[in-house]
Coordinates of C-alpha atoms in Angstrom, one line a residue:
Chain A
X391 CA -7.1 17.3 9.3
X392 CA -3.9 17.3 6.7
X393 CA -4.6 13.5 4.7
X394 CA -5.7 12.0 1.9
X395 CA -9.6 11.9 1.0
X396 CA -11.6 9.5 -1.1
X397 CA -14.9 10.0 -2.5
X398 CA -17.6 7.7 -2.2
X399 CA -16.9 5.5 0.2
X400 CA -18.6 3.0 -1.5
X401 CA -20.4 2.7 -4.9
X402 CA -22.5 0.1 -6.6
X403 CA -22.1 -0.1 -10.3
X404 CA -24.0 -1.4 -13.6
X405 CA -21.7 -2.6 -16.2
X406 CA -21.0 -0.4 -19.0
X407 CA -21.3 3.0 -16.6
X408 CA -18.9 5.3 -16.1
X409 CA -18.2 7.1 -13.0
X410 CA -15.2 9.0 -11.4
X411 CA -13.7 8.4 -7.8
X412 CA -12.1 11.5 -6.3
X413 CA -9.0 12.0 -4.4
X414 CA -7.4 15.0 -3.0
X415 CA -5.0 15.7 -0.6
X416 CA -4.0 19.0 1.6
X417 CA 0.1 18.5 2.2
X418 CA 1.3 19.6 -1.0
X419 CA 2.6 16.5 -1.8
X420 CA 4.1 16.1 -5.7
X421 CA 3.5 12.4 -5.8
X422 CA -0.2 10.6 -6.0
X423 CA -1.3 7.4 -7.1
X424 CA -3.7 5.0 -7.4
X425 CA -4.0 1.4 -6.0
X426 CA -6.6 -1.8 -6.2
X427 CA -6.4 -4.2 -3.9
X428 CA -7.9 -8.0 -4.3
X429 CA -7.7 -10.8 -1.8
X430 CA -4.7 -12.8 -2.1
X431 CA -3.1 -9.8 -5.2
X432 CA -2.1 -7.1 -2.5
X433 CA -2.4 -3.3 -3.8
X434 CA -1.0 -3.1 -7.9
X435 CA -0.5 -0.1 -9.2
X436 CA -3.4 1.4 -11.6
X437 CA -1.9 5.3 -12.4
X438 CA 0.3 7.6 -10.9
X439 CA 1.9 11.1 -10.9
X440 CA 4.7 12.7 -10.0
X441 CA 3.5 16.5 -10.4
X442 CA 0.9 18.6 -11.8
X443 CA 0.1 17.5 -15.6
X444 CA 2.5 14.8 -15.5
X445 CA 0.8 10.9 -15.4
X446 CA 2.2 7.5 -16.2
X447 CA 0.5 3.9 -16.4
X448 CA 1.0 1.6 -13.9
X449 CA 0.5 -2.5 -13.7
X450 CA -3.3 -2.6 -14.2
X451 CA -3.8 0.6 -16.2
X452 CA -6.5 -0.9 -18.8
X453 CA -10.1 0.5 -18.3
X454 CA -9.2 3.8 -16.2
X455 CA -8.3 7.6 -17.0
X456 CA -6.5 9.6 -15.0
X457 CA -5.4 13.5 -15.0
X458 CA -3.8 15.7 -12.7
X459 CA -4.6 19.3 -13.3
X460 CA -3.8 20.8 -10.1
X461 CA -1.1 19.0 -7.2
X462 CA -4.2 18.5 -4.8
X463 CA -6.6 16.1 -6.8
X464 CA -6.0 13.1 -8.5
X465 CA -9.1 11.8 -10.0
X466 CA -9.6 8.2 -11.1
X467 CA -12.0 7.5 -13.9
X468 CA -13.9 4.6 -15.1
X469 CA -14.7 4.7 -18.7
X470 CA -16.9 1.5 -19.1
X471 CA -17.2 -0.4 -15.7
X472 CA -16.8 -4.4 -15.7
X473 CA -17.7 -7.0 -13.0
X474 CA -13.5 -7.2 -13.3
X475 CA -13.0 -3.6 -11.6
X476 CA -15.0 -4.6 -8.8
X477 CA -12.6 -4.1 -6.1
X478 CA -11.4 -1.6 -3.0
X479 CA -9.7 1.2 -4.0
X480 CA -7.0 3.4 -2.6
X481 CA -5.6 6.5 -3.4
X482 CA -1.9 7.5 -2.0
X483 CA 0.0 10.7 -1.9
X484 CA 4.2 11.5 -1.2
X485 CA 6.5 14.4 -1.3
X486 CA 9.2 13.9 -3.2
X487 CA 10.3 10.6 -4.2
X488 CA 8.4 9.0 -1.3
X489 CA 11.3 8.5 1.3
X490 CA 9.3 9.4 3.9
X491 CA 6.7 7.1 3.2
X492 CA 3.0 7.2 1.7
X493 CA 0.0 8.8 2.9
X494 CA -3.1 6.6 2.2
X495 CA -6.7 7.7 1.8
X496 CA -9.5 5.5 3.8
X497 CA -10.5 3.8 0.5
X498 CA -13.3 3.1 -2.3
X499 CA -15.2 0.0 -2.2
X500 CA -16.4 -0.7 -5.9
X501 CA -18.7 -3.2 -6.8
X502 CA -19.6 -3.5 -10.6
X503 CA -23.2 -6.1 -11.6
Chain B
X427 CA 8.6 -11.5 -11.4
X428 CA 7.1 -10.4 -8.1
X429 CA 9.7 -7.2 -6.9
X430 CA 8.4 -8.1 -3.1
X431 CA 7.5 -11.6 -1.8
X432 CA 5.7 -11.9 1.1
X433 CA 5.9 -15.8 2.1
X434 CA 3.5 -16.5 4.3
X435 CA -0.3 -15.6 3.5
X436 CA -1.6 -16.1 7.1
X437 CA 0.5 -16.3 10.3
X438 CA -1.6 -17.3 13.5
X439 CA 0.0 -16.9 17.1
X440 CA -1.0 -16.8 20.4
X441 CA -1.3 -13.5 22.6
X442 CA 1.9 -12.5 23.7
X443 CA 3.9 -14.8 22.0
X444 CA 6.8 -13.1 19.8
X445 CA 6.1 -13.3 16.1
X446 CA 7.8 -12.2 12.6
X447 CA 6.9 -12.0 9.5
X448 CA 8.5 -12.3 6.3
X449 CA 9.8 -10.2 3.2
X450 CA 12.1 -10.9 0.6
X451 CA 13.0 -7.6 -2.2
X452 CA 14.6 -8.1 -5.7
X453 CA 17.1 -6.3 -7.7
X454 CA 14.3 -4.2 -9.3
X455 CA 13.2 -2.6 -5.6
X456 CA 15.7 -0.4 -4.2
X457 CA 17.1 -0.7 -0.8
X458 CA 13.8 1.9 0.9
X459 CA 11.7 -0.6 2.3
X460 CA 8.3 -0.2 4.0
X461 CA 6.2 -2.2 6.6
X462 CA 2.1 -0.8 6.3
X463 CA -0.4 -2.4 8.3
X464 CA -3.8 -2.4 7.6
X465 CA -6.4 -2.3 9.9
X466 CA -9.9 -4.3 9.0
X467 CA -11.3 -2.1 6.8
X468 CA -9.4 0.8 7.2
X469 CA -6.7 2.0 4.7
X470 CA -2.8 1.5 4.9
X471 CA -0.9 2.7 7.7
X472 CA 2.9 2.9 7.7
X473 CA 4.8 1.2 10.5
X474 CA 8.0 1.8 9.6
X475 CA 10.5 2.1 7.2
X476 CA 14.4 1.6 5.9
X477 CA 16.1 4.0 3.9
X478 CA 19.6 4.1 5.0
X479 CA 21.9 3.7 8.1
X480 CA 21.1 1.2 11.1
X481 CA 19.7 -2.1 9.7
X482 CA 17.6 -2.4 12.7
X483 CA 14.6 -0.4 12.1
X484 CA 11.9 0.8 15.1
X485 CA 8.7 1.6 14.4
X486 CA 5.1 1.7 15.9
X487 CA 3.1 -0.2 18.3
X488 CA 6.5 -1.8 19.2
X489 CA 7.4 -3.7 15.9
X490 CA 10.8 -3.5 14.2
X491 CA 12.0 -5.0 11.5
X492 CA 15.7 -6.0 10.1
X493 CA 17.4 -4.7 6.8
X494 CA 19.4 -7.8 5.5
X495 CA 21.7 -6.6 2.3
X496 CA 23.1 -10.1 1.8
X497 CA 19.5 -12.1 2.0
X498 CA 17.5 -9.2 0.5
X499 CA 15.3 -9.5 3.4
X500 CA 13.3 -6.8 5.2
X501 CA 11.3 -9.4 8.2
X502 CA 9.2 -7.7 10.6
X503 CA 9.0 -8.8 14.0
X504 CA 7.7 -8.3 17.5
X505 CA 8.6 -9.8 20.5
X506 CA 4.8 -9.9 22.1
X507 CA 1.8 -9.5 20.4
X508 CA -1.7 -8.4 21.3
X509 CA -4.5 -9.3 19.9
X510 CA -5.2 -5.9 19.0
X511 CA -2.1 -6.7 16.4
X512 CA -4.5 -8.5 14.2
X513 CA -4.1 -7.1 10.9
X514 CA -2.9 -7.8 7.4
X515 CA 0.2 -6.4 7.0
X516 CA 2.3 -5.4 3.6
X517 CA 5.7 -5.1 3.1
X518 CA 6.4 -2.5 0.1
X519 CA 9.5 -0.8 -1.7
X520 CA 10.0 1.8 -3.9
X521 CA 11.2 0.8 -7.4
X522 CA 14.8 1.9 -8.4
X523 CA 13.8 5.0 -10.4
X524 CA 12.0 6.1 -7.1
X525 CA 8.1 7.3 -8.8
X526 CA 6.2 3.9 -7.8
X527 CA 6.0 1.7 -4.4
X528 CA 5.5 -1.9 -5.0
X529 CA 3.5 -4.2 -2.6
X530 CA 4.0 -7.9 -1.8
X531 CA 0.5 -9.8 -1.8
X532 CA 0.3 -9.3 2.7
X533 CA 0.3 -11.3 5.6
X534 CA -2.7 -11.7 8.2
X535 CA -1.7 -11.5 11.2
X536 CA -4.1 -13.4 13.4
X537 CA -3.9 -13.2 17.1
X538 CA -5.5 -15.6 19.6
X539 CA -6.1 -15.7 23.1

């Protein structure tokens, strides 16, 4: 099925690990990003791309890495996990400058101790 | 300043009563707006969107919403709801240089009997 996937599902961390959560998508779509989303904050904006090797910051960009090596996976890295970056997280992919709308993935739950 | 505003957190209704929700855009969010609904624990799921012509917008599961220019608005409504309808739901738009989507913080939609 043509979508967004996210890998884990869930994850339980210790601070001060690192760990990487994957997203890829199949419909050739130029544009991906990532969101968190906190009760009562809605989904900010953590990374995003619009094309192969191309990445910009977003609101929240402190603690993550991003790259984009190839237009179907956007990987979101974790250098040094806090208790702060415990939230769910969602990965979202668009062709061209998102007109049509976003595809979303089904979402990493992070929790951080 | 917050692009999208979202002013209610939670709106509760009865079954088949009609309800609408609100949205307000600023000058930094250009005129494509986007309703996403979220399911519990499930990731975003567009509704509908605006991106030109008709101010009335259709979308799924019988909700529209209205494109005001002059009141920046962007309210979703629907004229019965079930209590399958329970949701949060998000109001977005794309930023004016068109590479990032901006949320507003959601309404829950709760639905009673």
């Amino acid at each position: 099925n043509a979508g967004v996937t996210q890998t884990p599902k869930f994850q339980v961390l210790k601070t001060g690990q690192s760990m990487t959560l994957q997203c890829a998508q199949d419909m050739n779509h130029e544009y991906m990003s990532w969101y968190r989303q906190d009760p009562g904050m809605g989904l900010r904006l953590i990374h995003y791309s619009v094309g192969a090797g191309i990445t910009d910051q977003g609101e929240v960009p402190n603690g993550y890495n991003v790259s984009r090596s190839t237009t179907e996976d956007f990987p979101l890295r974790l250098l040094s996990a806090a208790p702060s970056q415990t939230s769910v997280y969602f990965c979202a992919s668009s062709y061209s400058h998102g007109g049509g709308g976003y595809t979303f993935g089904s979402g990493t739950r992070l929790t951080v101790v | 300043a917050q692009s999208v505003t979202q002013l209610d957190s939670q709106v509760p209704v009865f079954e088949e009563a009609p309800v609408e929700l609100r949205c307000n855009y600023s000058s930094s969010v250009s005129v494509y707006l986007f309703w996403y609904v979220q399911y519990p624990n499930q990731g975003l799921q567009l509704l509908l969107k605006y991106l030109s012509g008709s101010t009335l917008v259709k979308g799924i599961n019988g909700f529209e919403a209205e494109f005001n220019k002059s009141q920046t608005s962007f309210h979703l409504r629907k004229p019965s709801v079930h209590i399958s309808d329970t949701a949060e739901y998000f109001c977005a738009g794309l930023n004016t240089g068109f590479q990032k989507l901006v949320f507003g913080t959601g309404t829950r939609l709760l639905v009673s009997p």
